[in-house]
Coordinates of C-alpha atoms and ligand atoms in Angstrom, one line a residue:
X28 CA -21.2 17.5 4.1
X29 CA -19.2 17.6 0.3
X30 CA -19.0 13.7 1.1
X31 CA -22.6 13.4 1.4
X32 CA -23.0 15.3 -1.7
X33 CA -20.7 13.0 -3.7
X34 CA -22.2 10.0 -2.1
X35 CA -25.5 11.0 -3.5
X36 CA -24.0 11.3 -6.8
X37 CA -22.0 8.2 -6.8
X38 CA -25.6 6.2 -5.4
X39 CA -26.5 7.6 -9.3
X40 CA -23.5 7.7 -10.9
X41 CA -24.0 8.2 -15.3
X42 CA -27.8 9.3 -14.0
X43 CA -28.9 12.6 -13.6
X44 CA -30.0 14.0 -9.6
X45 CA -31.8 17.1 -9.4
X46 CA -30.7 20.1 -7.4
X47 CA -33.8 19.8 -5.4
X48 CA -33.5 16.2 -4.6
X49 CA -29.9 16.5 -3.0
X50 CA -31.5 19.3 -1.0
X51 CA -34.3 17.7 0.6
X52 CA -32.2 14.6 1.2
X53 CA -29.6 16.3 3.0
X54 CA -31.1 18.9 4.5
X55 CA -29.2 21.8 2.7
X56 CA -29.6 24.5 0.9
X57 CA -29.6 24.9 -2.7
X58 CA -26.6 27.5 -2.2
X59 CA -24.8 24.5 -0.5
X60 CA -25.5 22.2 -2.9
X61 CA -24.0 24.2 -5.7
X62 CA -20.9 25.3 -3.1
X63 CA -20.2 21.7 -2.8
X64 CA -20.5 20.5 -6.2
X65 CA -17.9 23.3 -7.3
X66 CA -15.6 21.9 -4.6
X67 CA -15.9 18.4 -5.9
X68 CA -15.1 19.7 -9.5
X69 CA -12.2 21.4 -8.2
X70 CA -11.0 18.0 -7.0
X71 CA -11.2 16.8 -10.1
X72 CA -14.6 15.0 -10.4
X73 CA -16.2 15.6 -13.9
X74 CA -19.8 16.3 -13.0
X75 CA -22.2 17.5 -15.6
X76 CA -24.6 20.5 -14.7
X77 CA -28.0 21.1 -16.5
X78 CA -30.4 23.5 -15.2
X79 CA -33.2 21.7 -15.6
X80 CA -32.1 18.2 -14.7
X81 CA -29.6 18.8 -11.8
X82 CA -26.4 16.9 -11.9
X83 CA -24.8 13.6 -12.6
X84 CA -21.6 12.3 -12.2
X85 CA -19.2 11.2 -15.0
X86 CA -16.1 10.3 -13.8
X87 CA -13.8 10.0 -10.6
X88 CA -10.6 11.3 -10.3
X89 CA -7.8 8.3 -9.5
X90 CA -6.3 10.0 -6.4
X91 CA -6.3 8.5 -3.4
X92 CA -8.8 10.9 -1.7
X93 CA -10.0 9.1 1.5
X94 CA -13.5 9.4 0.2
X95 CA -12.7 7.4 -2.7
X96 CA -11.0 4.7 -0.1
X97 CA -13.4 4.3 2.0
X98 CA -16.1 3.4 -0.4
X99 CA -16.7 0.0 -0.1
X100 CA -13.5 -0.7 1.9
X101 CA -15.4 -2.2 5.0
X102 CA -12.7 -2.9 6.9
X103 CA -12.5 -3.7 10.8
X104 CA -9.2 -1.8 11.1
X105 CA -7.1 -0.8 8.4
X106 CA -8.4 3.0 7.7
X107 CA -9.8 3.7 10.7
X108 CA -8.4 7.1 10.2
X109 CA -7.5 7.9 6.4
X110 CA -5.2 10.9 6.0
X111 CA -4.6 12.0 2.6
X112 CA -1.3 14.3 1.8
X113 CA 0.1 16.3 -1.6
X114 CA 3.5 15.8 -0.6
X115 CA 5.8 14.3 2.0
X116 CA 9.1 13.6 2.6
X117 CA 7.9 9.8 3.9
X118 CA 4.7 9.0 4.8
X119 CA 6.6 6.9 7.2
X120 CA 8.0 9.7 9.1
X121 CA 4.3 11.6 9.2
X122 CA 3.1 8.3 10.7
X123 CA 5.5 7.8 13.3
X124 CA 4.8 11.5 14.0
X125 CA 1.4 10.7 14.5
X126 CA 1.9 7.4 16.6
X127 CA 4.1 9.7 19.1
X128 CA 0.7 12.1 19.5
X129 CA -1.3 9.0 20.0
X130 CA -2.6 8.5 17.2
X131 CA -5.1 5.2 16.6
X132 CA -4.2 1.9 15.4
X133 CA -5.0 1.3 11.8
X134 CA -4.4 4.8 10.8
X135 CA -3.3 5.3 7.0
X136 CA -1.0 8.2 5.8
X137 CA -1.4 8.1 2.1
X138 CA 0.8 10.8 -0.2
X139 CA 0.6 11.9 -4.1
X140 CA 4.2 12.5 -3.9
X141 CA 7.1 11.6 -1.6
X142 CA 10.6 13.5 -1.8
X143 CA 12.3 11.3 0.4
X144 CA 10.6 7.7 0.2
X145 CA 13.0 5.9 2.4
X146 CA 13.8 2.2 1.4
X147 CA 15.1 -1.0 3.3
X148 CA 19.0 -0.8 4.6
X149 CA 19.5 3.0 4.4
X150 CA 18.4 3.2 0.6
X151 CA 16.2 5.4 -1.1
X152 CA 12.3 4.4 -2.9
X153 CA 11.5 6.3 -5.7
X154 CA 7.9 6.7 -6.8
X155 CA 6.0 8.9 -9.4
X156 CA 3.4 11.3 -8.2
X157 CA 0.4 10.8 -8.9
X158 CA 1.1 7.3 -10.7
X159 CA 2.4 4.9 -7.9
X160 CA 1.0 4.5 -4.3
X161 CA 3.0 5.4 -1.2
X162 CA 1.3 5.0 2.4
X163 CA 1.9 4.1 5.7
X164 CA -0.2 2.3 8.4
X165 CA 0.1 2.9 12.2
X166 CA -0.4 -0.5 13.9
X167 CA -0.2 -1.1 17.7
X168 CA 0.5 -4.8 17.8
X169 CA 1.7 -6.7 21.7
X170 CA 4.6 -8.0 20.0
X171 CA 8.2 -8.2 21.1
X172 CA 11.3 -6.6 18.9
X173 CA 12.3 -10.0 17.6
X174 CA 8.6 -10.6 16.1
X175 CA 8.4 -7.6 14.1
X176 CA 9.8 -8.8 10.9
X177 CA 6.5 -10.9 10.8
X178 CA 4.9 -7.8 10.3
X179 CA 6.7 -7.1 7.0
X180 CA 6.0 -10.8 5.6
X181 CA 2.2 -10.5 6.6
X182 CA 2.4 -7.4 4.2
X183 CA 4.1 -8.9 1.7
X184 CA 1.4 -11.6 1.4
X185 CA -1.3 -9.2 1.8
X186 CA 0.0 -7.4 -1.3
X187 CA 0.6 -10.4 -3.5
X188 CA -3.5 -11.7 -2.9
X189 CA -4.3 -8.4 -3.5
X190 CA -2.6 -8.1 -6.6
X191 CA -4.4 -11.6 -7.6
X192 CA -7.5 -9.8 -6.8
X193 CA -6.8 -6.7 -9.0
X194 CA -4.9 -7.8 -11.7
X195 CA -4.6 -11.4 -13.4
X196 CA -0.7 -11.1 -13.3
X197 CA 2.0 -13.7 -11.2
X198 CA 3.7 -12.3 -8.6
X199 CA 6.0 -13.9 -6.2
X200 CA 7.6 -12.7 -2.8
X201 CA 11.5 -12.5 -2.2
X202 CA 12.7 -12.7 1.0
X203 CA 11.7 -11.1 3.1
X204 CA 9.5 -8.8 1.7
X205 CA 10.2 -7.6 -1.8
X206 CA 7.6 -8.2 -4.4
X207 CA 8.2 -8.8 -8.0
X208 CA 6.8 -9.9 -11.2
X209 CA 9.1 -11.4 -13.7
X210 CA 12.0 -11.2 -11.3
X211 CA 11.4 -7.3 -11.2
X212 CA 10.5 -5.5 -8.1
X213 CA 7.4 -3.5 -8.2
X214 CA 6.5 -3.1 -4.1
X215 CA 8.7 -2.5 -1.3
X216 CA 7.7 -2.8 2.2
X217 CA 9.6 -1.1 5.1
X218 CA 8.7 -1.5 8.9
X219 CA 9.8 0.9 11.5
X220 CA 8.9 0.8 14.9
X221 CA 8.6 2.9 18.2
X222 CA 10.0 0.5 20.7
X223 CA 11.2 0.5 24.6
X224 CA 13.8 -2.0 25.7
X225 CA 11.9 -5.3 24.4
X226 CA 8.1 -3.7 24.3
X227 CA 7.0 -2.4 20.6
X228 CA 5.1 0.5 21.3
X229 CA 4.1 1.1 17.5
X230 CA 4.7 -0.5 14.1
X231 CA 5.0 1.7 11.0
X232 CA 4.1 0.2 8.0
X233 CA 5.3 1.4 5.2
X234 CA 4.3 0.3 1.7
X235 CA 5.6 1.3 -1.9
X236 CA 3.9 0.1 -4.9
X237 CA 4.8 1.2 -8.6
X238 CA 1.0 1.1 -10.2
X239 CA 1.1 3.2 -13.2
X240 CA 4.7 4.5 -13.5
X241 CA 6.9 3.5 -16.6
X242 CA 10.4 2.9 -17.3
X243 CA 11.5 6.8 -17.6
X244 CA 10.0 7.3 -14.6
X245 CA 12.6 5.3 -12.8
X246 CA 16.2 6.7 -12.1
X247 CA 18.1 5.0 -14.8
X248 CA 20.5 2.9 -12.1
X249 CA 17.1 0.7 -10.9
X250 CA 15.5 0.3 -14.6
X251 CA 17.2 -3.2 -15.0
X252 CA 15.8 -4.4 -11.9
X253 CA 12.4 -2.4 -11.2
X254 CA 9.0 -3.1 -12.8
X255 CA 5.6 -1.3 -12.5
X256 CA 1.8 -3.4 -12.5
X257 CA 1.2 -1.0 -15.8
X258 CA 4.6 -2.4 -17.5
X259 CA 3.8 -5.9 -16.9
X260 CA -0.3 -6.0 -17.3
X261 CA -0.1 -3.2 -20.2
X262 CA -2.5 -1.2 -19.1
X263 CA -3.5 1.5 -16.7
X264 CA -4.5 0.6 -13.4
X265 CA -7.2 2.4 -10.6
X266 CA -4.7 3.0 -7.7
X267 CA -7.9 3.4 -5.6
X268 CA -9.1 0.1 -6.6
X269 CA -5.4 -1.4 -6.0
X270 CA -5.3 0.5 -2.6
X271 CA -8.4 -0.9 -1.1
X272 CA -7.8 -4.4 -2.2
X273 CA -4.1 -3.8 -0.1
X274 CA -6.3 -2.6 3.2
X275 CA -8.4 -5.5 2.6
X276 CA -6.0 -8.0 2.4
X277 CA -3.9 -6.4 5.5
X278 CA -7.1 -6.4 7.5
X279 CA -8.0 -9.8 7.0
X280 CA -4.1 -11.2 7.4
X281 CA -3.8 -9.2 10.7
X282 CA -6.7 -10.4 12.3
X283 CA -5.5 -14.1 11.2
X284 CA -1.9 -13.2 12.6
X285 CA -3.6 -12.1 15.8
X286 CA -5.9 -15.4 16.2
X287 CA -3.4 -17.9 15.1
X288 CA 0.0 -17.0 15.3
X289 CA 2.5 -16.3 12.7
X290 CA 2.4 -20.4 11.6
X291 CA -0.7 -19.3 9.8
X292 CA 1.1 -16.4 8.0
X293 CA 4.1 -18.3 6.8
X294 CA 2.4 -20.8 5.4
X295 CA 0.7 -18.5 2.9
X296 CA 4.1 -16.5 2.6
X297 CA 5.6 -19.8 1.7
X298 CA 3.1 -20.4 -1.3
X299 CA 4.4 -17.0 -2.6
X300 CA 7.9 -17.4 -2.1
X301 CA 10.3 -17.3 -5.2
X302 CA 13.7 -17.1 -3.0
X303 CA 14.0 -21.2 -2.4
X304 CA 16.5 -23.7 -3.3
X305 CA 18.4 -21.2 -5.3
X306 CA 21.9 -20.0 -4.9
X307 CA 21.9 -16.3 -3.4
X308 CA 23.8 -13.4 -1.8
X309 CA 22.8 -11.9 1.0
X310 CA 23.3 -8.1 2.0
X311 CA 23.0 -7.2 5.5
X312 CA 24.4 -4.1 7.0
X313 CA 27.1 -6.3 8.4
X314 CA 28.5 -7.5 5.4
X315 CA 27.7 -9.7 2.4
X316 CA 27.3 -13.5 2.1
X317 CA 26.8 -15.7 -0.6
X318 CA 25.3 -19.3 -0.1
X319 CA 22.4 -21.6 -1.4
X320 CA 19.3 -21.0 0.2
X321 CA 17.6 -23.7 2.3
X322 CA 14.7 -21.9 3.0
X323 CA 12.9 -19.8 6.3
X324 CA 12.4 -21.0 9.5
X325 CA 9.7 -21.0 11.6
X326 CA 10.5 -17.4 13.0
X327 CA 10.9 -16.4 9.4
X328 CA 14.6 -16.1 9.0
X329 CA 16.1 -17.0 5.9
X330 CA 18.4 -19.9 6.0
X331 CA 21.6 -19.9 3.8
X332 CA 24.1 -22.5 3.2
X333 CA 27.7 -21.4 3.1
X334 CA 30.3 -22.8 1.0
X335 CA 31.9 -24.4 4.0
X336 CA 28.1 -26.4 4.9
X337 CA 27.3 -24.7 7.8
X338 CA 24.0 -22.6 7.9
X339 CA 23.4 -19.3 8.7
X340 CA 20.0 -17.6 9.8
X341 CA 19.2 -13.8 8.7
X342 CA 16.7 -12.1 10.0
X343 CA 17.0 -8.8 7.8
X344 CA 18.6 -8.6 4.7
X345 CA 18.4 -7.7 0.8
X346 CA 18.5 -11.2 -1.2
X347 CA 20.3 -11.4 -4.8
X348 CA 18.9 -14.3 -6.5
X349 CA 21.4 -16.0 -8.6
X350 CA 19.1 -18.0 -10.8
Ligands
BTN152 C1 12.3 -1.3 0.1 O1 13.2 -0.7 0.4 O2 11.8 -2.1 -0.6 C2 11.3 -0.7 1.0 C3 10.9 0.4 0.3 C4 9.4 0.9 1.2 C5 8.9 2.4 0.7 C6 7.6 2.8 1.2 S1 6.9 3.6 0.6 C7 5.8 4.4 1.8 C8 6.9 4.3 2.6 N1 7.3 5.7 3.1 C9 8.8 5.5 3.5 O3 9.3 6.5 3.1 N2 8.9 4.2 2.7 C10 7.5 3.5 2.6

């Protein structure tokens, strides 16, 4: 019911709505209206109250509350359920737990703060509480183990397209799924799976986007190659709008992937890719390799020409470009 009160205020944003009108529209008592308004104020909504005029919403907080994300989202699958948590170790871990309990596809787990954010190759992912976005989406595509990297490439394209929609800045994708602005990383993607021999039961797609954090929020050792949307665009952005844009793009591209296959995604991915035809070092859990990037094959593997002229294909790893 509190969400309905909020919806009524939002419809009339900046204009007065009388307590009586809210009571009539929602068939609730004045006391209940007053209680819900109080709870919304506690959540950070700026609502003005005047005895004769009623209530008017002045400002919504930039907190990733489900009711804020849902407003105008219109996705088919992404956000079928949204869980918002204050603090977690890792949203991926929470989402994996929910998957084991049979949560539905499209469930999104968002946290304001992540204590033990996980990055690729066993690294840590840093995010500033209340400033950045960390979330995980539970997916259940019918794919084999070898096809899982496709999900992370799809997600990278979704973030790149979303950034084009919300802020006017040039984004690039570094294989397989790092998102960069001016050669600095502002978004990372970690895909984890629950699987049986060669059948994927579920995929947890974890995305971290540095939105409003600035250099003093980042550990010294990553400052040189890290950035945020705010640092690059020069102004604070609405986290709600950024997340909505990413969920919309994910929703769209996930359908394209299911209907048309990976080729359609890879075509888009290539248009954003900045790691083509340049010298690079590829770090994997097995070792480090240097060579020249020849491109990406049809399954999304990185092709590196080694010093002896041979070509080596990588399905995972971290690329440092030698520009
Ligand atoms: C990378 O190393 O580039 C991947 C970073 C992925 C970070 C996100 S934040 C949300 C989700 N939860 C995690 O613990 N990690 C992912």
